[in-house]
Coordinates of C-alpha atoms in Angstrom, one line a residue:
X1 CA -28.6 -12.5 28.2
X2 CA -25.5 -13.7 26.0
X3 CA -22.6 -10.9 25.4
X4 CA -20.2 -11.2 22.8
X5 CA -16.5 -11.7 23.8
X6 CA -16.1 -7.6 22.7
X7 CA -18.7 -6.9 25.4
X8 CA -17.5 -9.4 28.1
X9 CA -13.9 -8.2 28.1
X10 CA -15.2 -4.6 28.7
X11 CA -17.9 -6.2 31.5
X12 CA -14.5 -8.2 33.0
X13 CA -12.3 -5.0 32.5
X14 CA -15.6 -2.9 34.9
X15 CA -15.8 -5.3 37.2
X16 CA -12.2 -5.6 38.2
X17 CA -12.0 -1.8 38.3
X18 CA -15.3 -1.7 40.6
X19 CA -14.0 -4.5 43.0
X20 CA -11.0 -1.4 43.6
X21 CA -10.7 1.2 45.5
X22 CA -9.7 4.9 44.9
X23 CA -9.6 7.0 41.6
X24 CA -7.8 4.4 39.4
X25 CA -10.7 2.2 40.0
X26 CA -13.0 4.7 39.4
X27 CA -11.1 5.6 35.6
X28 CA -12.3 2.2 33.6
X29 CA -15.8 2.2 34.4
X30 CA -17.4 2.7 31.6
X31 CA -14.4 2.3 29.1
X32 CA -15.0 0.3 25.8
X33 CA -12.7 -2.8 24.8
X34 CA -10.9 0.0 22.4
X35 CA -10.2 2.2 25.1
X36 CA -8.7 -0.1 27.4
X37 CA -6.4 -1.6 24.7
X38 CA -5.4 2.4 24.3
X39 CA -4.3 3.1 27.5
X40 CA -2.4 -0.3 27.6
X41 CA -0.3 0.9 24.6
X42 CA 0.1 4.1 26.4
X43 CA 1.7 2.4 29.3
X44 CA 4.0 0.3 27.0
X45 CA 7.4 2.7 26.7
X46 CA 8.7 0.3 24.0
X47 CA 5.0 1.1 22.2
X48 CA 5.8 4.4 22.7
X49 CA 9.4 4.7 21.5
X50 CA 8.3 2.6 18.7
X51 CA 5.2 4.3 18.0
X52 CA 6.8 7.8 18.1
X53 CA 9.6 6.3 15.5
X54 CA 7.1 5.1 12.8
X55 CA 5.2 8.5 12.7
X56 CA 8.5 10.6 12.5
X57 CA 9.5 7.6 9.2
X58 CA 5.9 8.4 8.0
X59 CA 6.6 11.9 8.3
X60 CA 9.8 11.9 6.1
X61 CA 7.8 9.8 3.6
X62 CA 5.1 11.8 3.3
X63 CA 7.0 15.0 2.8
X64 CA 9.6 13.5 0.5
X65 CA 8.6 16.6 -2.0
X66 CA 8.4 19.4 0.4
X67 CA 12.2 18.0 1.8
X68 CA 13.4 17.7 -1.6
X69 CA 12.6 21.7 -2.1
X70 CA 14.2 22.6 1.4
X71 CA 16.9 20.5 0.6
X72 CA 17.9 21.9 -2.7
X73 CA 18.9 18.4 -4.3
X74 CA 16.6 16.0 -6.3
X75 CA 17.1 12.4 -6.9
X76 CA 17.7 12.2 -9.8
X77 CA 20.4 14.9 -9.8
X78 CA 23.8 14.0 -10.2
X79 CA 27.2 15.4 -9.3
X80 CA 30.3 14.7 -11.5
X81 CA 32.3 17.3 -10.6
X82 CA 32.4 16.1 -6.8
X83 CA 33.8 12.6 -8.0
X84 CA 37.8 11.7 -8.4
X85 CA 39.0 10.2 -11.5
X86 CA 37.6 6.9 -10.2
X87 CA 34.6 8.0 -9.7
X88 CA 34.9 8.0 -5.6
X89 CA 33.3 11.6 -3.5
X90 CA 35.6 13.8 -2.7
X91 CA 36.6 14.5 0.8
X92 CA 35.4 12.8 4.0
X93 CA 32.9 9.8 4.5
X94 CA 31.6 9.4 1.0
X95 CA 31.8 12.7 0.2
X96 CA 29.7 14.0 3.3
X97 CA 29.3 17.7 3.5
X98 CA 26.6 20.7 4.2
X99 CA 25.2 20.8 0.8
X100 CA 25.3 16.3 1.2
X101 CA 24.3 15.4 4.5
X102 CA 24.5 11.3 3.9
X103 CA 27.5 11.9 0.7
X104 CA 27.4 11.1 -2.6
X105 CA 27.0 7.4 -4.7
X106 CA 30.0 6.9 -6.4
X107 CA 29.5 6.2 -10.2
X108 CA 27.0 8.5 -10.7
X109 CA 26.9 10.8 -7.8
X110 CA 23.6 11.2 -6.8
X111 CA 22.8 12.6 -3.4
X112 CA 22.4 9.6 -0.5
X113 CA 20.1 11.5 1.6
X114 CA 17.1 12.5 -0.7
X115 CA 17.2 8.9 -2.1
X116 CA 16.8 7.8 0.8
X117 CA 13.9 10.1 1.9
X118 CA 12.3 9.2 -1.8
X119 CA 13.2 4.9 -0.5
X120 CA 11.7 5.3 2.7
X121 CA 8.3 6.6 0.8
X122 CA 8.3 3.8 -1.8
X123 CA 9.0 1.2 0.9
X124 CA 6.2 2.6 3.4
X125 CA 3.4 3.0 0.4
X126 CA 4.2 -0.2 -1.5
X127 CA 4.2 -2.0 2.2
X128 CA 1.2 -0.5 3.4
X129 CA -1.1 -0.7 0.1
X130 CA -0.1 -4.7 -0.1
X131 CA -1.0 -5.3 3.4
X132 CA -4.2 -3.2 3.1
X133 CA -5.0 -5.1 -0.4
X134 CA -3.9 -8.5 2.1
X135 CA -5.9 -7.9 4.4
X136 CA -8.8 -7.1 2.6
X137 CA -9.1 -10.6 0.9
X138 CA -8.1 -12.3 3.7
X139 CA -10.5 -11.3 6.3
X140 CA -12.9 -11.3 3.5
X141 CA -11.8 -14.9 2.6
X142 CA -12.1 -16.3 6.2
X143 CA -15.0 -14.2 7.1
X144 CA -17.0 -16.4 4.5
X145 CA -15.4 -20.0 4.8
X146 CA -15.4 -19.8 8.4
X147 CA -19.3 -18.7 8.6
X148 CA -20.8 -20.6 6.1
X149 CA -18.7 -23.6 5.9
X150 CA -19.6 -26.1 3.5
X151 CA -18.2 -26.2 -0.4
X152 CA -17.1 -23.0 0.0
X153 CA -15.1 -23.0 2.9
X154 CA -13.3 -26.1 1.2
X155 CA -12.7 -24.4 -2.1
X156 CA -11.3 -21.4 -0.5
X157 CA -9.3 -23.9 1.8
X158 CA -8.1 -25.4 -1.0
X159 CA -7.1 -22.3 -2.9
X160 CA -5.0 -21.3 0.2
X161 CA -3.3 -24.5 0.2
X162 CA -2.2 -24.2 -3.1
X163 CA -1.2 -20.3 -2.7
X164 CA 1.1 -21.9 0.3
X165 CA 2.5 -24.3 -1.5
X166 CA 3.9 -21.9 -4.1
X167 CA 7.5 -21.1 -3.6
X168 CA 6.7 -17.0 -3.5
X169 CA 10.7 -16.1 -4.5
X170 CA 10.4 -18.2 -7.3
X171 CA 7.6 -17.2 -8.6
X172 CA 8.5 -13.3 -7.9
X173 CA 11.4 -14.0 -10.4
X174 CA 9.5 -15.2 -12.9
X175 CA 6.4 -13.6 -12.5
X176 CA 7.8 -9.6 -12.5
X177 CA 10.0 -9.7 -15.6
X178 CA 7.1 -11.5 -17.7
X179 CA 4.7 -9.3 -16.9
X180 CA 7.5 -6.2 -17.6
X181 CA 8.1 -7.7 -20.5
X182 CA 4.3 -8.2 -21.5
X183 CA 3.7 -4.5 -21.4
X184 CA 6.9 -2.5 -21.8
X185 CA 9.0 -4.9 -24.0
X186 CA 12.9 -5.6 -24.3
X187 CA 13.5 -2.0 -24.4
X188 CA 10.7 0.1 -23.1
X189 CA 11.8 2.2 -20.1
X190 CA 9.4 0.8 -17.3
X191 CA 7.6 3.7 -15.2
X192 CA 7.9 3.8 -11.5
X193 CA 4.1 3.2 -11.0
X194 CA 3.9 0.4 -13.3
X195 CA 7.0 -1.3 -11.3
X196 CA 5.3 -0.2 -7.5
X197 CA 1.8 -1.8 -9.2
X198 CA 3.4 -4.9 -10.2
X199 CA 5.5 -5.2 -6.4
X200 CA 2.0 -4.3 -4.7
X201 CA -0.2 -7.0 -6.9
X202 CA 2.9 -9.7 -6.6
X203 CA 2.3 -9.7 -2.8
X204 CA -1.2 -9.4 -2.7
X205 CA -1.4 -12.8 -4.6
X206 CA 0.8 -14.3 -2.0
X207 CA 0.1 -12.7 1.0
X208 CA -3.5 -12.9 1.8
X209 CA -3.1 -16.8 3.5
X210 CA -1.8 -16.0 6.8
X211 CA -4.8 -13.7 7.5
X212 CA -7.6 -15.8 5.7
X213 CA -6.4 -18.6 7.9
X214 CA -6.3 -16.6 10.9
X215 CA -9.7 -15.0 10.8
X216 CA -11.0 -18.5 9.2
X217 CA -10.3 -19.9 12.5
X218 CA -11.7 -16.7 15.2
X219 CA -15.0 -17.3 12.9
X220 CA -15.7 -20.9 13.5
X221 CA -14.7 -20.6 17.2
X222 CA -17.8 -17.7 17.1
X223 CA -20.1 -19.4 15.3
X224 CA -21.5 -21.6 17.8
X225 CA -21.6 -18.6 20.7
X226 CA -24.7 -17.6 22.7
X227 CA -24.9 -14.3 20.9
X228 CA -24.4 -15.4 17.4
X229 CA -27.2 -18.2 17.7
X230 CA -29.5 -15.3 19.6
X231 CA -28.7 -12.5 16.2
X232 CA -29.7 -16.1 14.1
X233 CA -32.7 -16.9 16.1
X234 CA -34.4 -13.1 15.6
X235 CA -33.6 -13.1 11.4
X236 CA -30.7 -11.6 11.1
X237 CA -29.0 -11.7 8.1
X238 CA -25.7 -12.5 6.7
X239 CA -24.4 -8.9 6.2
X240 CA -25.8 -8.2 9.6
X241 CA -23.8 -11.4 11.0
X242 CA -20.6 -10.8 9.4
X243 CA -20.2 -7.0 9.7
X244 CA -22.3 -6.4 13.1
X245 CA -22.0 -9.8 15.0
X246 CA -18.2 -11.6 14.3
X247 CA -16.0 -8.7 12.4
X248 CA -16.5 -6.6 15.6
X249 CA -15.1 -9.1 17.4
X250 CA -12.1 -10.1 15.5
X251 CA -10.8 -7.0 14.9
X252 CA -8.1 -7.2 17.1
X253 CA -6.0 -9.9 16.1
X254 CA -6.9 -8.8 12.4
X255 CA -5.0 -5.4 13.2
X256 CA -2.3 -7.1 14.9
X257 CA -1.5 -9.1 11.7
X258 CA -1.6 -6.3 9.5
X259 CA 1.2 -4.7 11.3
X260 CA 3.1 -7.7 11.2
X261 CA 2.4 -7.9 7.6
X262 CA 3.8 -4.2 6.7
X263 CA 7.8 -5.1 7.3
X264 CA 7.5 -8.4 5.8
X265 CA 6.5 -6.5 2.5
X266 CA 9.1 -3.8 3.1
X267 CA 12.1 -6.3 3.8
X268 CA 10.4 -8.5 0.5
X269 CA 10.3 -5.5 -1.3
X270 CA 14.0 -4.7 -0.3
X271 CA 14.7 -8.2 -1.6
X272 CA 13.0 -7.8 -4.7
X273 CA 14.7 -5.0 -5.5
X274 CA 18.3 -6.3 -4.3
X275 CA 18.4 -9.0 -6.7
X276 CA 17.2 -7.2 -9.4
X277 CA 13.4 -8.0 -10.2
X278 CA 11.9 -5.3 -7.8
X279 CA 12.0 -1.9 -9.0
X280 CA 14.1 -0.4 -11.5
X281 CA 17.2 1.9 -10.6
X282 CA 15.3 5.3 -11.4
X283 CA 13.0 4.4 -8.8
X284 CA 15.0 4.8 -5.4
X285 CA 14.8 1.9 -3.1
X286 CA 16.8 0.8 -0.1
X287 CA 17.3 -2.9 -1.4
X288 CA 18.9 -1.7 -4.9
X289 CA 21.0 1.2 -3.0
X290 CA 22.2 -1.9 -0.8
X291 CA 23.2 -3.8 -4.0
X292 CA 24.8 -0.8 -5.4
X293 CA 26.9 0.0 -2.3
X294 CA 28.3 -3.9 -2.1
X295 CA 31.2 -3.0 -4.6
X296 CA 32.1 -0.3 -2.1
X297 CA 31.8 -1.4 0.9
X298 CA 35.8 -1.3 1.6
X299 CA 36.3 2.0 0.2
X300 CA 33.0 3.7 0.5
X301 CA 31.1 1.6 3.9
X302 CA 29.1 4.9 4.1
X303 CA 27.3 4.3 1.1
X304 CA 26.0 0.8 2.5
X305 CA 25.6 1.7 5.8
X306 CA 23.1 4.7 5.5
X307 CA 20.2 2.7 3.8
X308 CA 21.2 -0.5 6.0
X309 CA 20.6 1.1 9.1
X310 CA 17.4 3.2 7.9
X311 CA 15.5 0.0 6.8
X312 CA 17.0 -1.9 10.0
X313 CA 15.2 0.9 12.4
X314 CA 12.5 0.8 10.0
X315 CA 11.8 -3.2 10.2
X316 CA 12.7 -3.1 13.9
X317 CA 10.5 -0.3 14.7
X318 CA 7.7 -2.5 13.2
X319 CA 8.3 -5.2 14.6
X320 CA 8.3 -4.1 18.0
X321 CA 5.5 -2.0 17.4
X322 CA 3.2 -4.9 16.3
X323 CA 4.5 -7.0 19.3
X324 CA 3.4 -4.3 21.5
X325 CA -0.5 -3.7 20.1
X326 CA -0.7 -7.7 20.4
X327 CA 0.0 -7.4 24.1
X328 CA -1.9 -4.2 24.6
X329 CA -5.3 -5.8 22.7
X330 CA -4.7 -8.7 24.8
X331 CA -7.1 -8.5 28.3
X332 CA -5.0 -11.6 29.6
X333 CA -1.4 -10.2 29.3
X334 CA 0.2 -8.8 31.9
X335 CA 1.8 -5.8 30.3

């Protein structure tokens, strides 16, 4: 009988635990690849710091509205009368008091704080929609060239080749202003979903590669297996070979690119946005508050150091996050 690599990890994972003695070996009999990879994680503090991190910055995205009624303050409110003659906060830090917990921006005087909470939900949903819409194609991509082969699978090589060989930043800058310009014109005041939209489908052009490679590459090393040759031999068809037979078995390093993926589109985002081709100013984001706050940074480094060192946990929190499910879904690591 030929078992897929899905069930011989979980047959390797019950064996090792039978070969044992006492109640721990006793606890993964029976226990699926999934469930195995869990407890892993569990064990993992840094997944767990990490882990804990990213749901409390999820949390603060999600209930961006709900903190902006608590709070009192919207962000689009400004405060001229808390601003000096040069248009600097008053008092302490930036202006940081109760009714401002991160200050005020100088210029316009606009709360830090709920900006930031409104940032940190723009960054998180443009982030996760592009590597969702990424990932999508690319496993879709690779899925097909890597199974069928062929024509196809050296058209869709070629395509990625040429996606690669595009210089992404400069086509960003040319690509986002011509398209603002196509449907909003000189003057037309772009909308904050038509500038998110625009972010989201930018990346989802260049960003798919990485993962159609990677799956490309898990499929043809399937192909040929026992148990794909067996689903072959009693008429199975290609739905049934693709969604039952080799996705289930490439899952994990499909999920362990995706959250890779997320803070390269948040930092690329950020980018974007700092150099002025990302989303306009109404829109909060941490790389335009980070361009706004370089003219102060001598007389107001609170302004730049709030959103710098939200998007710096935020990225790191990632990063160590999606290093930690790679070594949990991993049977042959030793963490």
């Amino acid at each position: 009988m030929s078992l897929s690599p899905v069930e011989g990890v979980a047959l390797a994972e019950i064996e090792s635990g039978a070969d044992g003695d006492g109640p721990a070996a006793k606890g993964v009999v029976g226990r699926s690849p999934g469930q195995l990879a869990w407890l892993r994680l569990r064990r993992d503090r840094t997944a767990v710091v990490s882990g804990v991190l990213l749901v409390f910055f999820m949390v603060l995205g999600l209930s961006a509205p709900l903190i902006e009624m608590a709070y009192g303050v919207g962000p689009r409110e400004q405060f001229q009368n808390l601003l000096d003659g040069n248009g600097m906060p008053l008092g302490y830090a930036g202006g940081v008091t109760g009714d401002h917990w991160f200050g005020l921006e100088p210029g316009l005087g606009r709360d830090i704080f709920v900006r930031l909470i409104y940032g940190l939900r723009t960054s998180l949903f443009i982030a996760l929609a592009a590597a969702l819409i990424t990932a999508t194609i690319g496993v879709a991509l690779g899925t097909l060239a890597g199974y069928l082969g062929g024509w196809l699978d050296a058209v869709i090589n070629w395509i990625t080749d040429l996606t690669l060989a595009m210089p992404f930043l400069i086509i960003a800058l040319a690509l986002t202003p011509a398209i603002t310009l196509r449907f909003y014109g000189e003057r037309g005041q772009v909308s904050s979903a038509f500038g998110v939209g625009v972010l989201i489908a930018v990346f989802a052009i260049f960003g798919w590669t990485g993962t159609a490679r990677l799956v490309r590459g898990q499929v043809i090393a399937l192909r040929e297996r026992e148990f794909v040759e067996a689903a072959k031999a009693s008429g199975a068809g290609l739905g049934h070979m693709l969604f039952r037979q080799l996705l289930p078995n490439i899952w994990a390093p499909i999920l362990v690119s995706f959250s890779l993926a997320v803070p390269q589109f948040i930092t690329s985002e950020a980018a974007l946005s700092f150099i002025g081709v990302g989303l306009s100013d109404e829109t909060p984001s941490f790389g335009r508050m980070i361009y706004d706050s370089l003219d102060y940074l001598q007389t107001d480094p609170a302004y730049v150091f709030f959103p710098g060192i939200t998007i710096f946990a935020l990225v790191f929190a990632f990063n160590l996050f999606g290093d930690a499910l790679r070594d949990a879904l991993d049977p042959k690591s030793s963490r």
